Amino acid sequence: MRLMMMPRALRAMLLKVCLLLPLFAAGSAHATDWCGGGLWLDGMVASQHINPKKDFNDFNPGLGAECWVNQNWAVTAGGFRNSLDKPSFYGGGLWSPDLVTWSYVRIAVMAGLISGYNYGVWGIGGHHSVGPVIAPIIMTHVGKFGLNLILIPPIPADQLPATIGFMLRYQFN
């Protein structure tokens, strides 16, 4: 497919991925020190909508990163094609207390901001398209590979039901 024939938002996301990927792949000493608990590349793959009242896009490609500053806290950011077939970008923090962490599984909570949806009175920016998100995550891994299952709460202004997101993970350090 020719680059110029791609939708503008998809080209912008592809450009950002191309610019950011070398930063993750380089594994510089600074990132390794700062991400002492682990640096993960996340690949958003798909979503499953719980009792939808209309059709949504279930294929949600995207990339993100988790930088674990210790065993309990991380910062995360990324972008993906959302269920409304629009580009979404997110950023926030992850918290996973030791109480809910086992050898290959941990339960975490993500809190931050996400774009690409109509948040109504909770939203900021043009068309209220940036809003808060608090979501539980089940994180699994075997060696350097893993899977995140994230439960995104409903977004009533867009008639979006609660949604389970599926993300593949790869650990750099």
Short mmCIF file of N, CA, C and O in Angstrom, two decimals, residues 11 32-33 61:
data_model
loop_
_atom_site.label_atom_id
_atom_site.label_comp_id
_atom_site.label_asym_id
_atom_site.label_seq_id
_atom_site.Cartn_x
_atom_site.Cartn_y
_atom_site.Cartn_z
N ARG A 11 -0.99 7.35 9.04
CA ARG A 11 0.36 7.79 8.65
C ARG A 11 1.05 8.46 9.83
O ARG A 11 2.23 8.24 10.08
N THR A 32 17.81 1.98 30.86
CA THR A 32 17.94 0.77 31.65
C THR A 32 17.99 1.11 33.14
O THR A 32 17.38 0.45 33.95
N ASP A 33 18.73 2.16 33.51
CA ASP A 33 18.80 2.57 34.91
C ASP A 33 17.45 3.06 35.39
O ASP A 33 17.00 2.71 36.48
N PRO A 61 -4.67 -2.35 16.20
CA PRO A 61 -3.20 -2.37 16.20
C PRO A 61 -2.62 -1.10 16.83
O PRO A 61 -3.17 -0.02 16.69
#
